[in-house]
PDB file of C-alpha atoms in Angstrom:
ATOM      1  CA  UNK A 967     -20.712-142.474-192.210  1.00 49.00           C
ATOM      2  CA  UNK A 968     -19.717-145.330-189.600  1.00 48.00           C
ATOM      3  CA  UNK A 969     -15.937-143.789-189.942  1.00 47.00           C
ATOM      4  CA  UNK A 970     -17.265-140.345-188.788  1.00 43.00           C
ATOM      5  CA  UNK A 971     -19.576-141.552-186.121  1.00 41.00           C
ATOM      6  CA  UNK A 972     -16.502-143.309-184.405  1.00 38.00           C
ATOM      7  CA  UNK A 973     -14.398-140.424-184.878  1.00 35.00           C
ATOM      8  CA  UNK A 974     -17.153-138.186-183.220  1.00 32.00           C
ATOM      9  CA  UNK A 975     -17.729-140.842-180.441  1.00 30.00           C
ATOM     10  CA  UNK A 976     -13.929-140.954-180.110  1.00 32.00           C
ATOM     11  CA  UNK A 977     -13.530-137.467-179.962  1.00 31.00           C
ATOM     12  CA  UNK A 978     -16.389-136.887-177.279  1.00 29.00           C
ATOM     13  CA  UNK A 979     -14.992-139.814-175.010  1.00 29.00           C
ATOM     14  CA  UNK A 980     -11.671-137.854-175.168  1.00 30.00           C
ATOM     15  CA  UNK A 981     -13.404-134.622-174.327  1.00 31.00           C
ATOM     16  CA  UNK A 982     -15.281-136.189-171.298  1.00 31.00           C
ATOM     17  CA  UNK A 983     -11.905-137.933-170.207  1.00 32.00           C
ATOM     18  CA  UNK A 984     -10.204-134.284-170.169  1.00 36.00           C
ATOM     19  CA  UNK A 985     -13.004-132.801-168.205  1.00 37.00           C
ATOM     20  CA  UNK A 986     -12.907-135.608-165.820  1.00 36.00           C
ATOM     21  CA  UNK A 987      -8.984-135.466-165.605  1.00 41.00           C
ATOM     22  CA  UNK A 988      -9.267-131.483-165.046  1.00 42.00           C
ATOM     23  CA  UNK A 989     -11.216-131.732-161.873  1.00 46.00           C
ATOM     24  CA  UNK A 990      -8.379-134.282-160.534  1.00 46.00           C
ATOM     25  CA  UNK A 991      -5.664-131.716-161.365  1.00 48.00           C
ATOM     26  CA  UNK A 992      -7.144-129.173-158.783  1.00 53.00           C
ATOM     27  CA  UNK A 993      -5.185-129.113-155.433  1.00 62.00           C
ATOM     28  CA  UNK A 994      -7.138-130.702-152.512  1.00 75.00           C
ATOM     29  CA  UNK A 995      -8.014-127.135-150.893  1.00 82.00           C
ATOM     30  CA  UNK A 996      -8.749-126.876-147.459  1.00 79.00           C
ATOM     31  CA  UNK A 997     -11.939-124.955-146.283  1.00 78.00           C
ATOM     32  CA  UNK A 998     -10.793-121.580-145.019  1.00 70.00           C
ATOM     33  CA  UNK A 999     -12.663-121.603-141.726  1.00 73.00           C
ATOM     34  CA  UNK A1000      -9.752-122.441-139.401  1.00 77.00           C
ATOM     35  CA  UNK A1001      -8.057-119.704-140.431  1.00 87.00           C
ATOM     36  CA  UNK A1002     -10.214-117.202-142.102  1.00 92.00           C
ATOM     37  CA  UNK A1003     -10.672-115.009-138.966  1.00 93.00           C
ATOM     38  CA  UNK A1004      -6.720-114.919-138.295  1.00 95.00           C
ATOM     39  CA  UNK A1005      -6.169-113.945-142.006  1.00 96.00           C
ATOM     40  CA  UNK A1006      -8.738-111.411-142.417  1.00 97.00           C
ATOM     41  CA  UNK A1007      -7.921-109.736-139.272  1.00 97.00           C
ATOM     42  CA  UNK A1008      -4.436-109.361-140.108  1.00 98.00           C
ATOM     43  CA  UNK A1009      -5.532-107.398-143.391  1.00 98.00           C
ATOM     44  CA  UNK A1010      -8.134-105.242-142.023  1.00 98.00           C
ATOM     45  CA  UNK A1011      -5.850-104.193-138.793  1.00 98.00           C
ATOM     46  CA  UNK A1012      -3.434-103.017-141.726  1.00 98.00           C
ATOM     47  CA  UNK A1013      -6.252-101.137-143.470  1.00 98.00           C
ATOM     48  CA  UNK A1014      -7.483 -99.632-140.308  1.00 98.00           C
ATOM     49  CA  UNK A1015      -4.275 -97.423-139.992  1.00 98.00           C
ATOM     50  CA  UNK A1016      -2.857 -94.935-142.284  1.00 98.00           C
ATOM     51  CA  UNK A1017       0.137 -96.574-144.314  1.00 98.00           C
ATOM     52  CA  UNK A1018       2.966 -94.913-146.294  1.00 98.00           C
ATOM     53  CA  UNK A1019       3.243 -97.428-149.186  1.00 98.00           C
ATOM     54  CA  UNK A1020       6.653 -96.347-150.298  1.00 98.00           C
ATOM     55  CA  UNK A1021       6.562 -94.935-153.785  1.00 98.00           C
ATOM     56  CA  UNK A1022       3.192 -95.520-154.119  1.00 98.00           C
ATOM     57  CA  UNK A1023       2.497 -92.364-151.626  1.00 98.00           C
ATOM     58  CA  UNK A1024       0.183 -92.332-148.230  1.00 98.00           C
ATOM     59  CA  UNK A1025      -3.041 -94.143-147.747  1.00 98.00           C
ATOM     60  CA  UNK A1026      -5.590 -93.101-145.513  1.00 98.00           C
ATOM     61  CA  UNK A1027      -7.102 -95.983-143.257  1.00 98.00           C
ATOM     62  CA  UNK A1028     -10.119 -97.441-145.109  1.00 98.00           C
ATOM     63  CA  UNK A1029     -13.065 -99.754-144.755  1.00 98.00           C
ATOM     64  CA  UNK A1030     -12.263-103.447-143.742  1.00 98.00           C
ATOM     65  CA  UNK A1031     -12.427-106.209-146.505  1.00 98.00           C
ATOM     66  CA  UNK A1032     -15.065-109.001-146.667  1.00 98.00           C
ATOM     67  CA  UNK A1033     -13.828-112.751-146.932  1.00 97.00           C
ATOM     68  CA  UNK A1034     -14.550-114.269-150.308  1.00 97.00           C
ATOM     69  CA  UNK A1035     -14.331-118.268-150.661  1.00 96.00           C
ATOM     70  CA  UNK A1036     -13.535-117.835-154.468  1.00 97.00           C
ATOM     71  CA  UNK A1037     -10.551-115.614-154.086  1.00 98.00           C
ATOM     72  CA  UNK A1038      -9.441-117.714-151.314  1.00 97.00           C
ATOM     73  CA  UNK A1039      -9.606-120.903-153.668  1.00 97.00           C
ATOM     74  CA  UNK A1040      -7.507-119.022-156.070  1.00 98.00           C
ATOM     75  CA  UNK A1041      -5.189-117.802-153.594  1.00 98.00           C
ATOM     76  CA  UNK A1042      -4.816-121.412-152.256  1.00 97.00           C
ATOM     77  CA  UNK A1043      -3.859-122.774-155.663  1.00 97.00           C
ATOM     78  CA  UNK A1044      -1.211-120.156-156.561  1.00 98.00           C
ATOM     79  CA  UNK A1045       0.439-120.670-153.178  1.00 98.00           C
ATOM     80  CA  UNK A1046       0.120-124.565-153.699  1.00 97.00           C
ATOM     81  CA  UNK A1047       1.943-123.828-157.150  1.00 98.00           C
ATOM     82  CA  UNK A1048       4.630-121.834-156.062  1.00 98.00           C
ATOM     83  CA  UNK A1049       5.367-124.294-152.847  1.00 98.00           C
ATOM     84  CA  UNK A1050       5.136-127.411-155.065  1.00 97.00           C
ATOM     85  CA  UNK A1051       6.863-126.038-157.994  1.00 97.00           C
ATOM     86  CA  UNK A1052       9.438-124.327-155.901  1.00 97.00           C
ATOM     87  CA  UNK A1053       8.535-120.743-157.951  1.00 97.00           C
ATOM     88  CA  UNK A1054       8.129-117.320-156.763  1.00 97.00           C
ATOM     89  CA  UNK A1055       6.038-115.423-159.210  1.00 98.00           C
ATOM     90  CA  UNK A1056       2.638-113.896-160.084  1.00 97.00           C
ATOM     91  CA  UNK A1057       2.850-116.028-163.224  1.00 98.00           C
ATOM     92  CA  UNK A1058       1.756-119.910-162.402  1.00 98.00           C
ATOM     93  CA  UNK A1059       4.350-122.559-163.246  1.00 97.00           C
ATOM     94  CA  UNK A1060       2.151-124.084-166.075  1.00 96.00           C
ATOM     95  CA  UNK A1061       3.055-127.572-164.146  1.00 95.00           C
ATOM     96  CA  UNK A1062       0.044-129.688-163.249  1.00 95.00           C
ATOM     97  CA  UNK A1063       0.139-127.973-159.688  1.00 96.00           C
ATOM     98  CA  UNK A1064      -0.768-124.938-161.624  1.00 96.00           C
ATOM     99  CA  UNK A1065      -4.313-126.208-162.317  1.00 94.00           C
ATOM    100  CA  UNK A1066      -5.386-123.260-164.159  1.00 95.00           C
ATOM    101  CA  UNK A1067      -2.421-122.929-166.308  1.00 95.00           C
ATOM    102  CA  UNK A1068      -1.850-126.608-166.803  1.00 94.00           C
ATOM    103  CA  UNK A1069      -5.545-127.393-168.382  1.00 91.00           C
ATOM    104  CA  UNK A1070      -4.595-124.366-170.836  1.00 90.00           C
ATOM    105  CA  UNK A1071      -0.905-125.917-171.270  1.00 94.00           C
ATOM    106  CA  UNK A1072       0.623-122.434-170.272  1.00 95.00           C
ATOM    107  CA  UNK A1073       1.360-120.632-166.823  1.00 97.00           C
ATOM    108  CA  UNK A1074      -1.667-119.165-165.238  1.00 97.00           C
ATOM    109  CA  UNK A1075      -2.087-115.507-164.520  1.00 98.00           C
ATOM    110  CA  UNK A1076      -3.964-113.842-161.409  1.00 97.00           C
ATOM    111  CA  UNK A1077      -6.991-112.800-163.475  1.00 97.00           C
ATOM    112  CA  UNK A1078      -7.100-116.596-165.237  1.00 98.00           C
ATOM    113  CA  UNK A1079      -6.798-118.236-161.338  1.00 98.00           C
ATOM    114  CA  UNK A1080      -9.662-116.027-160.033  1.00 98.00           C
ATOM    115  CA  UNK A1081     -12.108-116.405-163.148  1.00 98.00           C
ATOM    116  CA  UNK A1082     -11.397-120.118-163.229  1.00 97.00           C
ATOM    117  CA  UNK A1083     -12.786-120.262-159.321  1.00 97.00           C
ATOM    118  CA  UNK A1084     -15.940-118.382-160.737  1.00 97.00           C
ATOM    119  CA  UNK A1085     -15.299-114.868-159.357  1.00 98.00           C
ATOM    120  CA  UNK A1086     -16.667-112.182-161.632  1.00 98.00           C
ATOM    121  CA  UNK A1087     -14.477-108.932-161.007  1.00 98.00           C
ATOM    122  CA  UNK A1088     -14.629-105.055-161.441  1.00 98.00           C
ATOM    123  CA  UNK A1089     -11.081-104.995-160.529  1.00 98.00           C
ATOM    124  CA  UNK A1090      -8.631-107.230-158.815  1.00 98.00           C
ATOM    125  CA  UNK A1091      -5.213-107.496-157.528  1.00 98.00           C
ATOM    126  CA  UNK A1092      -2.763-110.077-156.323  1.00 98.00           C
ATOM    127  CA  UNK A1093       0.121-110.272-153.799  1.00 98.00           C
ATOM    128  CA  UNK A1094       2.464-112.906-153.178  1.00 98.00           C
ATOM    129  CA  UNK A1095       5.014-113.288-150.350  1.00 98.00           C
ATOM    130  CA  UNK A1096       7.191-115.931-149.218  1.00 97.00           C
ATOM    131  CA  UNK A1097       9.860-116.932-146.944  1.00 96.00           C
ATOM    132  CA  UNK A1098      11.120-118.998-144.059  1.00 95.00           C
ATOM    133  CA  UNK A1099      10.192-116.392-141.490  1.00 95.00           C
ATOM    134  CA  UNK A1100       6.705-115.544-142.516  1.00 95.00           C
ATOM    135  CA  UNK A1101       5.218-118.471-140.542  1.00 96.00           C
ATOM    136  CA  UNK A1102       1.826-116.270-139.419  1.00 96.00           C
ATOM    137  CA  UNK A1103      -0.512-114.101-140.984  1.00 97.00           C
ATOM    138  CA  UNK A1104       0.757-111.137-139.293  1.00 97.00           C
ATOM    139  CA  UNK A1105       4.177-111.459-140.509  1.00 97.00           C
ATOM    140  CA  UNK A1106       3.245-112.027-143.875  1.00 97.00           C
ATOM    141  CA  UNK A1107       0.999-108.889-143.941  1.00 98.00           C
ATOM    142  CA  UNK A1108       3.595-106.603-142.485  1.00 98.00           C
ATOM    143  CA  UNK A1109       6.087-108.037-145.100  1.00 97.00           C
ATOM    144  CA  UNK A1110       3.552-107.031-147.913  1.00 98.00           C
ATOM    145  CA  UNK A1111       3.294-103.680-146.199  1.00 98.00           C
ATOM    146  CA  UNK A1112       6.995-103.322-147.074  1.00 97.00           C
ATOM    147  CA  UNK A1113       6.695-103.609-150.163  1.00 97.00           C
ATOM    148  CA  UNK A1114       5.167-100.240-152.231  1.00 98.00           C
ATOM    149  CA  UNK A1115       2.802-102.183-154.650  1.00 98.00           C
ATOM    150  CA  UNK A1116       1.933-104.863-151.852  1.00 98.00           C
ATOM    151  CA  UNK A1117       1.297-101.991-149.594  1.00 98.00           C
ATOM    152  CA  UNK A1118      -0.988-100.196-152.034  1.00 98.00           C
ATOM    153  CA  UNK A1119      -3.056-102.895-153.056  1.00 98.00           C
ATOM    154  CA  UNK A1120      -3.809-103.921-149.650  1.00 98.00           C
ATOM    155  CA  UNK A1121      -4.806-100.259-148.616  1.00 98.00           C
ATOM    156  CA  UNK A1122      -6.707 -99.826-151.918  1.00 98.00           C
ATOM    157  CA  UNK A1123     -10.130 -98.597-150.741  1.00 98.00           C
ATOM    158  CA  UNK A1124     -11.940 -99.537-154.344  1.00 98.00           C
ATOM    159  CA  UNK A1125     -11.035-103.186-153.567  1.00 98.00           C
ATOM    160  CA  UNK A1126     -13.588-104.975-151.433  1.00 98.00           C
ATOM    161  CA  UNK A1127     -13.002-108.607-151.050  1.00 98.00           C
ATOM    162  CA  UNK A1128     -10.254-110.859-150.379  1.00 98.00           C
ATOM    163  CA  UNK A1129      -8.940-114.503-150.115  1.00 98.00           C
ATOM    164  CA  UNK A1130      -5.378-115.394-148.457  1.00 98.00           C
ATOM    165  CA  UNK A1131      -3.640-118.617-148.562  1.00 97.00           C
ATOM    166  CA  UNK A1132      -0.565-119.984-147.120  1.00 97.00           C
ATOM    167  CA  UNK A1133       0.919-123.210-148.189  1.00 97.00           C
ATOM    168  CA  UNK A1134       4.112-124.613-146.470  1.00 96.00           C
ATOM    169  CA  UNK A1135       6.727-126.789-148.015  1.00 97.00           C
ATOM    170  CA  UNK A1136       9.941-127.149-145.747  1.00 97.00           C
ATOM    171  CA  UNK A1137      11.559-128.805-148.625  1.00 96.00           C
ATOM    172  CA  UNK A1138      11.263-125.676-150.729  1.00 96.00           C
ATOM    173  CA  UNK A1139      13.330-122.468-151.034  1.00 96.00           C
ATOM    174  CA  UNK A1140      10.798-120.452-148.907  1.00 97.00           C
ATOM    175  CA  UNK A1141       9.264-122.652-146.685  1.00 97.00           C
ATOM    176  CA  UNK A1142       5.820-120.307-146.606  1.00 97.00           C
ATOM    177  CA  UNK A1143       4.144-119.209-149.716  1.00 98.00           C
ATOM    178  CA  UNK A1144       1.415-116.481-149.388  1.00 98.00           C
ATOM    179  CA  UNK A1145      -0.928-115.258-151.899  1.00 98.00           C
ATOM    180  CA  UNK A1146      -3.414-112.671-151.218  1.00 98.00           C
ATOM    181  CA  UNK A1147      -6.298-112.116-154.135  1.00 98.00           C
ATOM    182  CA  UNK A1148      -8.323-109.013-153.903  1.00 98.00           C
ATOM    183  CA  UNK A1149     -11.334-108.001-155.902  1.00 98.00           C
ATOM    184  CA  UNK A1150     -14.683-106.071-156.303  1.00 98.00           C
ATOM    185  CA  UNK A1151     -17.601-107.900-157.641  1.00 98.00           C
ATOM    186  CA  UNK A1152     -19.145-107.132-160.952  1.00 94.00           C
ATOM    187  CA  UNK A1153     -22.246-106.958-159.412  1.00 84.00           C
TER     188      UNK A1153
END
């Protein structure tokens, strides 16, 4: 009986340690207040105009998106992960900079990232962009509009909320890493 209690107690301590360490894995996410308006305006300017999205076709102008901090946190985590791990993919790196994936011991997906920050979605989409010339939100959005699928996500009238983040790492391949996470809440 003592041995069983000892094993249970040891398991509980390991579990509590793992939970505490998982919190430490989160990147230090800056508040979006300094650049939220700039990012949101860049996206909503694009949505306020008709767009031809290559193979995805023509999209009429649509209503502006609303900023969502949970989507921003997810976008920041992914931009941080790409900049830190020197990768460029919708999948997370699975390394410690991919907090969502690292906790589950595999590369994260966009869905897993937004859910890990508490976003309950009906539909969601993710855009990523990177490049040494993409140093402003306007340039990043314009670059995304040049891609059929990314343009269609920006112009999708079914998407209602967005979080957008950029992380700069001059020692990485692309320097500027952008993520846009879009969603329509479940409620």
